[in-house]
């Protein structure tokens, strides 16, 4: 049994509504970028149309520089980066500007370079939002850009994406598109002059949600990513790969993530809310290298999530979740050249 139990306390100023943001999503078993069945302000990073619900709001995530071990300044659950933004409504439109929101998916992809350095990390990310309501359809657009240049190693790091979202009655949908994700330069260990290169191909997130009776929501999600890389480090993370071999290699990676599920948010009383979700999740990954062979890494599972949120006092909210996999299956295959000799 895999169990997660996180308690979060939210302190609110007298005149400002409490918003737990990432802490709330993580505590209830969701990704920090939002949920397809729980109503939360983080949903603006999943479906940009949700900006319509936050016409006059300030979001602030208190933190520091993220995970600092091994010089990786990555935003992780227990070592968060600071981030925040402001949304305002004017002439029936909502406009927003947000800084510091990191793409966990992009960083995960770049980790296949297996370089323990912040130089593969996206930084200086800026999100701009515009949203409106036609009366029948709420729509939203979010553009994202991140650019870093480091003369030490001649490193250039750029990424850009756009999120499109719509809400029409009981139906919600979004299409989040990765337009650019490039990294090149000497990002290896000190004294090594070899050049690493990461070139992302077109990627996307597609999702839809439909409101059923009894406060049930059915949802579907598809994330696709693909990229090319050249590196003198291991081609993928994990101790079973060629971590002791130092050779220039090229690789192509394709990944797909599929989720289909059913979720419900139930108000038990004025202070307590129950969250339940069951879904089928599948991951499909393919790695092809010029020199070391190929790999297929596939898995599927059916998790059930039960979460609860309770307003203990006017200034503190307690929440937690438990996740149990009802079924799971792995199907991994590696060519011998990818395994440690």
Short mmCIF file of C-alpha atoms in Angstrom, two decimals:
data_model
loop_
_atom_site.label_atom_id
_atom_site.label_comp_id
_atom_site.label_asym_id
_atom_site.label_seq_id
_atom_site.Cartn_x
_atom_site.Cartn_y
_atom_site.Cartn_z
CA UNK A 1 0.00 0.00 0.00
CA UNK A 2 1.29 3.43 -0.95
CA UNK A 3 0.06 6.02 1.53
CA UNK A 4 0.52 9.74 1.62
CA UNK A 5 -0.68 11.77 4.55
CA UNK A 6 0.13 15.46 4.57
CA UNK A 7 -1.28 18.00 7.00
CA UNK A 8 -1.26 21.61 5.92
CA UNK A 9 -2.09 24.67 8.00
CA UNK A 10 -3.09 27.91 6.32
CA UNK A 11 -2.67 31.25 8.09
CA UNK A 12 -4.78 34.07 6.68
CA UNK A 13 -4.61 37.79 7.22
CA UNK A 14 -7.77 39.41 8.56
CA UNK A 15 -9.07 40.78 5.26
CA UNK A 16 -7.47 38.35 2.82
CA UNK A 17 -9.11 34.99 1.93
CA UNK A 18 -6.98 31.94 2.68
CA UNK A 19 -5.55 30.17 -0.38
CA UNK A 20 -3.28 27.21 0.22
CA UNK A 21 -2.40 26.88 -3.48
CA UNK A 22 0.33 24.24 -4.08
CA UNK A 23 0.18 22.93 -0.50
CA UNK A 24 -3.52 22.20 -0.89
CA UNK A 25 -3.11 20.35 -4.19
CA UNK A 26 -0.26 18.19 -2.92
CA UNK A 27 -2.05 17.39 0.35
CA UNK A 28 -5.13 16.21 -1.54
CA UNK A 29 -3.12 13.93 -3.84
CA UNK A 30 -3.04 16.16 -6.94
CA UNK A 31 -0.23 17.69 -9.00
CA UNK A 32 0.77 21.22 -8.02
CA UNK A 33 -0.28 22.49 -11.46
CA UNK A 34 -3.96 21.92 -10.69
CA UNK A 35 -6.79 19.42 -10.61
CA UNK A 36 -9.48 18.33 -13.04
CA UNK A 37 -12.05 17.79 -10.30
CA UNK A 38 -11.07 19.96 -7.31
CA UNK A 39 -11.79 23.68 -7.50
CA UNK A 40 -8.55 25.56 -6.73
CA UNK A 41 -6.69 28.63 -7.95
CA UNK A 42 -3.81 26.42 -9.18
CA UNK A 43 -6.15 25.30 -11.96
CA UNK A 44 -5.19 28.41 -13.95
CA UNK A 45 -1.97 26.54 -14.85
CA UNK A 46 -3.95 23.59 -16.17
CA UNK A 47 -6.94 25.36 -17.75
CA UNK A 48 -6.33 29.06 -18.38
CA UNK A 49 -10.10 29.77 -18.41
CA UNK A 50 -10.06 29.43 -14.59
CA UNK A 51 -8.51 32.91 -14.49
CA UNK A 52 -12.10 34.19 -14.85
CA UNK A 53 -12.76 33.12 -11.24
CA UNK A 54 -9.88 35.21 -9.83
CA UNK A 55 -10.52 38.66 -11.27
CA UNK A 56 -9.04 40.50 -8.30
CA UNK A 57 -6.57 38.26 -6.48
CA UNK A 58 -2.96 38.08 -5.40
CA UNK A 59 -1.25 34.67 -5.23
CA UNK A 60 1.91 34.21 -3.17
CA UNK A 61 3.88 31.01 -2.64
CA UNK A 62 6.36 31.50 0.18
CA UNK A 63 9.67 29.68 -0.35
CA UNK A 64 13.34 30.08 -1.17
CA UNK A 65 15.45 28.71 -4.04
CA UNK A 66 14.04 25.19 -4.13
CA UNK A 67 16.08 22.04 -3.74
CA UNK A 68 19.68 23.10 -3.24
CA UNK A 69 21.42 19.74 -2.80
CA UNK A 70 23.77 18.92 -5.69
CA UNK A 71 23.20 22.52 -6.85
CA UNK A 72 19.80 21.60 -8.33
CA UNK A 73 17.44 24.48 -7.66
CA UNK A 74 14.36 22.44 -8.41
CA UNK A 75 10.90 23.16 -7.04
CA UNK A 76 10.02 20.09 -4.94
CA UNK A 77 7.32 19.49 -2.35
CA UNK A 78 9.51 19.90 0.71
CA UNK A 79 11.85 22.57 -0.71
CA UNK A 80 9.60 24.97 -2.56
CA UNK A 81 10.63 27.96 -4.59
CA UNK A 82 8.97 31.31 -4.01
CA UNK A 83 6.54 32.42 -6.71
CA UNK A 84 3.51 34.62 -7.10
CA UNK A 85 1.36 36.83 -9.25
CA UNK A 86 -1.56 39.23 -9.50
CA UNK A 87 -4.87 38.99 -11.38
CA UNK A 88 -7.12 41.97 -12.03
CA UNK A 89 -10.45 42.53 -13.80
CA UNK A 90 -10.98 45.45 -16.17
CA UNK A 91 -13.89 46.11 -18.55
CA UNK A 92 -15.13 42.55 -18.20
CA UNK A 93 -11.74 40.98 -18.94
CA UNK A 94 -9.27 39.38 -16.53
CA UNK A 95 -5.55 40.04 -16.86
CA UNK A 96 -2.82 38.31 -14.91
CA UNK A 97 0.95 38.33 -14.50
CA UNK A 98 2.75 35.56 -12.62
CA UNK A 99 6.46 34.92 -12.02
CA UNK A 100 8.35 31.84 -10.86
CA UNK A 101 5.90 29.08 -11.84
CA UNK A 102 8.10 26.19 -12.91
CA UNK A 103 7.33 23.45 -15.41
CA UNK A 104 7.93 20.22 -13.50
CA UNK A 105 7.36 18.26 -16.72
CA UNK A 106 10.09 20.12 -18.59
CA UNK A 107 12.58 19.68 -15.76
CA UNK A 108 11.76 15.97 -15.58
CA UNK A 109 12.58 15.66 -19.27
CA UNK A 110 15.86 17.54 -18.92
CA UNK A 111 16.88 15.27 -16.05
CA UNK A 112 17.50 12.57 -18.65
CA UNK A 113 20.74 14.46 -19.23
CA UNK A 114 21.68 13.21 -15.73
CA UNK A 115 23.54 16.40 -14.90
CA UNK A 116 23.53 17.40 -11.22
CA UNK A 117 23.47 21.13 -11.80
CA UNK A 118 21.04 24.01 -11.81
CA UNK A 119 22.17 24.85 -15.34
CA UNK A 120 19.58 22.49 -16.85
CA UNK A 121 16.91 24.20 -14.81
CA UNK A 122 14.33 26.57 -16.29
CA UNK A 123 14.42 29.90 -14.53
CA UNK A 124 13.10 33.47 -14.77
CA UNK A 125 9.75 32.13 -15.95
CA UNK A 126 6.99 34.67 -16.67
CA UNK A 127 3.31 33.84 -17.23
CA UNK A 128 0.86 36.32 -18.76
CA UNK A 129 -2.91 35.66 -18.68
CA UNK A 130 -5.94 37.10 -20.43
CA UNK A 131 -9.44 35.71 -19.95
CA UNK A 132 -13.03 36.64 -20.71
CA UNK A 133 -16.64 35.52 -20.51
CA UNK A 134 -19.01 35.63 -23.50
CA UNK A 135 -21.99 34.70 -21.33
CA UNK A 136 -22.04 31.11 -22.54
CA UNK A 137 -18.32 30.34 -22.65
CA UNK A 138 -15.53 31.34 -20.30
CA UNK A 139 -12.20 31.35 -22.14
CA UNK A 140 -8.58 31.95 -21.21
CA UNK A 141 -5.13 32.20 -22.77
CA UNK A 142 -1.80 31.96 -20.95
CA UNK A 143 1.60 32.56 -22.54
CA UNK A 144 4.78 31.42 -20.80
CA UNK A 145 8.42 32.24 -21.45
CA UNK A 146 11.63 31.31 -19.66
CA UNK A 147 15.08 32.44 -20.78
CA UNK A 148 18.50 32.12 -19.13
CA UNK A 149 21.95 32.90 -20.50
CA UNK A 150 25.11 31.90 -18.64
CA UNK A 151 28.45 33.01 -20.10
CA UNK A 152 30.22 30.47 -17.86
CA UNK A 153 29.98 27.49 -20.20
CA UNK A 154 28.29 29.45 -23.00
CA UNK A 155 24.89 28.15 -21.89
CA UNK A 156 21.64 29.23 -23.47
CA UNK A 157 18.34 28.04 -22.03
CA UNK A 158 14.97 28.98 -23.59
CA UNK A 159 11.42 27.67 -23.39
CA UNK A 160 7.99 28.96 -24.35
CA UNK A 161 4.45 27.59 -24.26
CA UNK A 162 0.83 28.64 -24.56
CA UNK A 163 -2.21 27.39 -22.66
CA UNK A 164 -5.74 27.59 -24.10
CA UNK A 165 -8.80 26.85 -21.98
CA UNK A 166 -12.59 27.02 -22.12
CA UNK A 167 -15.50 26.37 -19.74
CA UNK A 168 -19.01 26.02 -21.19
CA UNK A 169 -21.60 24.94 -18.66
CA UNK A 170 -20.81 21.42 -17.53
CA UNK A 171 -17.99 20.95 -20.04
CA UNK A 172 -14.39 22.08 -19.57
CA UNK A 173 -11.46 21.65 -21.94
CA UNK A 174 -7.88 22.76 -22.43
CA UNK A 175 -4.98 22.49 -24.86
CA UNK A 176 -1.55 23.39 -23.49
CA UNK A 177 1.14 23.54 -26.15
CA UNK A 178 4.93 23.50 -25.78
CA UNK A 179 6.31 25.77 -28.51
CA UNK A 180 10.01 25.83 -27.62
CA UNK A 181 12.28 24.02 -25.16
CA UNK A 182 15.99 24.38 -25.93
CA UNK A 183 19.16 24.01 -23.89
CA UNK A 184 22.77 23.96 -25.06
CA UNK A 185 26.21 24.59 -23.64
CA UNK A 186 28.86 23.10 -21.38
CA UNK A 187 26.66 21.92 -18.50
CA UNK A 188 28.86 19.00 -17.49
CA UNK A 189 31.32 18.65 -14.61
CA UNK A 190 34.07 21.21 -14.09
CA UNK A 191 36.95 20.86 -16.52
CA UNK A 192 34.91 19.08 -19.19
CA UNK A 193 34.55 21.06 -22.42
CA UNK A 194 32.05 18.80 -24.17
CA UNK A 195 28.76 20.38 -25.16
CA UNK A 196 25.36 19.10 -24.12
CA UNK A 197 22.29 19.84 -26.20
CA UNK A 198 18.58 19.38 -25.51
CA UNK A 199 16.00 20.15 -28.21
CA UNK A 200 12.36 19.70 -27.40
CA UNK A 201 9.93 18.79 -30.16
CA UNK A 202 6.30 19.87 -30.21
CA UNK A 203 4.57 18.74 -27.01
CA UNK A 204 1.10 19.15 -25.59
CA UNK A 205 -1.40 18.52 -22.81
CA UNK A 206 -5.00 17.88 -23.83
CA UNK A 207 -7.78 17.48 -21.29
CA UNK A 208 -11.54 17.57 -20.86
CA UNK A 209 -13.93 17.39 -17.90
CA UNK A 210 -17.69 16.88 -17.78
CA UNK A 211 -19.93 17.53 -14.77
CA UNK A 212 -22.24 14.61 -13.97
CA UNK A 213 -25.13 14.50 -11.47
CA UNK A 214 -24.35 14.05 -7.76
CA UNK A 215 -21.37 16.38 -8.03
CA UNK A 216 -19.34 13.83 -10.01
CA UNK A 217 -16.80 14.83 -12.65
CA UNK A 218 -15.48 12.54 -15.37
CA UNK A 219 -12.18 13.58 -16.92
CA UNK A 220 -9.54 12.63 -19.45
CA UNK A 221 -5.96 13.80 -19.90
CA UNK A 222 -3.16 13.22 -22.42
CA UNK A 223 0.35 14.61 -22.13
CA UNK A 224 2.84 14.09 -24.96
CA UNK A 225 6.49 15.13 -25.02
CA UNK A 226 9.40 14.35 -27.33
CA UNK A 227 12.94 15.62 -27.57
CA UNK A 228 16.44 15.02 -28.92
CA UNK A 229 19.57 15.23 -26.83
CA UNK A 230 23.32 14.93 -27.09
CA UNK A 231 25.29 14.44 -23.91
CA UNK A 232 28.41 12.87 -22.46
CA UNK A 233 26.48 11.84 -19.37
CA UNK A 234 24.10 8.92 -18.75
CA UNK A 235 21.18 8.89 -21.16
CA UNK A 236 18.61 8.36 -18.44
CA UNK A 237 18.45 8.60 -14.68
CA UNK A 238 18.82 5.52 -12.50
CA UNK A 239 21.63 3.34 -11.17
CA UNK A 240 21.11 0.66 -13.81
CA UNK A 241 22.24 2.94 -16.65
CA UNK A 242 25.76 3.59 -17.93
CA UNK A 243 26.65 6.07 -15.19
CA UNK A 244 30.33 5.09 -15.28
CA UNK A 245 30.72 5.50 -19.04
CA UNK A 246 31.70 8.88 -20.50
CA UNK A 247 31.04 8.96 -24.26
CA UNK A 248 29.36 11.36 -26.64
CA UNK A 249 25.92 9.93 -27.38
CA UNK A 250 22.75 11.02 -29.12
CA UNK A 251 19.25 9.96 -28.18
CA UNK A 252 15.61 10.52 -29.02
CA UNK A 253 12.91 10.22 -26.37
CA UNK A 254 9.12 10.07 -26.69
CA UNK A 255 6.80 10.03 -23.69
CA UNK A 256 3.03 9.82 -23.34
CA UNK A 257 0.87 9.96 -20.22
CA UNK A 258 -2.84 9.05 -20.28
CA UNK A 259 -5.34 9.49 -17.45
CA UNK A 260 -9.06 8.68 -17.41
CA UNK A 261 -10.98 9.04 -14.19
CA UNK A 262 -13.91 10.01 -12.03
CA UNK A 263 -13.74 12.45 -9.12
CA UNK A 264 -16.11 13.87 -6.55
CA UNK A 265 -15.96 16.77 -4.11
CA UNK A 266 -18.52 16.20 -1.31
CA UNK A 267 -19.41 18.72 1.39
CA UNK A 268 -19.96 16.68 4.55
CA UNK A 269 -20.89 19.71 6.64
CA UNK A 270 -20.11 23.42 6.77
CA UNK A 271 -16.50 22.77 7.80
CA UNK A 272 -15.52 19.41 6.25
CA UNK A 273 -15.15 18.34 2.61
CA UNK A 274 -14.45 14.82 1.32
CA UNK A 275 -12.53 14.29 -1.94
CA UNK A 276 -12.60 10.94 -3.77
CA UNK A 277 -11.05 9.95 -7.08
CA UNK A 278 -10.48 6.77 -9.07
CA UNK A 279 -8.58 6.75 -12.35
CA UNK A 280 -6.64 4.68 -14.84
CA UNK A 281 -3.16 6.00 -15.60
CA UNK A 282 -0.75 4.79 -18.26
CA UNK A 283 2.79 5.93 -19.11
CA UNK A 284 4.53 5.08 -22.37
CA UNK A 285 8.20 5.97 -22.88
CA UNK A 286 10.58 5.17 -25.73
CA UNK A 287 14.31 5.90 -25.82
CA UNK A 288 16.45 5.41 -28.93
CA UNK A 289 20.20 6.00 -28.90
CA UNK A 290 22.81 6.07 -31.63
CA UNK A 291 25.37 4.00 -29.72
CA UNK A 292 23.86 2.21 -26.74
CA UNK A 293 20.62 0.65 -27.93
CA UNK A 294 16.97 1.32 -27.17
CA UNK A 295 14.58 1.09 -24.26
CA UNK A 296 10.85 0.89 -23.65
CA UNK A 297 9.52 1.86 -20.23
CA UNK A 298 5.78 1.32 -19.87
CA UNK A 299 3.53 1.09 -16.85
CA UNK A 300 -0.14 1.33 -15.93
CA UNK A 301 -2.05 1.46 -12.65
CA UNK A 302 -5.43 2.24 -11.10
CA UNK A 303 -5.10 4.50 -8.05
CA UNK A 304 -7.87 5.45 -5.63
CA UNK A 305 -7.42 8.72 -3.73
CA UNK A 306 -9.40 9.68 -0.62
CA UNK A 307 -8.79 13.12 0.81
CA UNK A 308 -10.36 15.25 3.50
CA UNK A 309 -10.27 18.95 4.30
CA UNK A 310 -11.46 20.42 7.59
CA UNK A 311 -11.67 24.04 8.71
CA UNK A 312 -10.39 23.56 12.26
CA UNK A 313 -10.54 27.26 13.15
CA UNK A 314 -10.99 30.54 11.32
CA UNK A 315 -7.24 30.66 10.69
CA UNK A 316 -6.28 26.99 10.23
CA UNK A 317 -7.33 24.32 7.73
CA UNK A 318 -6.27 20.68 8.05
CA UNK A 319 -6.16 18.40 5.04
CA UNK A 320 -4.67 15.07 4.02
CA UNK A 321 -5.06 12.20 1.56
CA UNK A 322 -4.46 8.47 1.18
CA UNK A 323 -3.65 6.79 -2.14
CA UNK A 324 -4.10 3.05 -2.79
CA UNK A 325 -3.26 1.35 -6.09
CA UNK A 326 -5.92 -1.25 -6.90
CA UNK A 327 -3.89 -2.62 -9.82
CA UNK A 328 -0.54 -1.99 -11.46
CA UNK A 329 1.66 -3.43 -14.20
CA UNK A 330 5.18 -2.68 -15.49
CA UNK A 331 6.56 -3.58 -18.91
CA UNK A 332 10.18 -2.47 -19.18
CA UNK A 333 12.77 -3.59 -21.72
CA UNK A 334 16.37 -2.35 -22.16
CA UNK A 335 19.04 -3.22 -24.68
CA UNK A 336 22.19 -4.50 -23.00
CA UNK A 337 24.19 -1.42 -24.03
CA UNK A 338 22.11 0.73 -21.70
CA UNK A 339 22.82 -1.39 -18.63
CA UNK A 340 25.85 -1.01 -16.43
CA UNK A 341 28.51 -3.52 -17.28
#
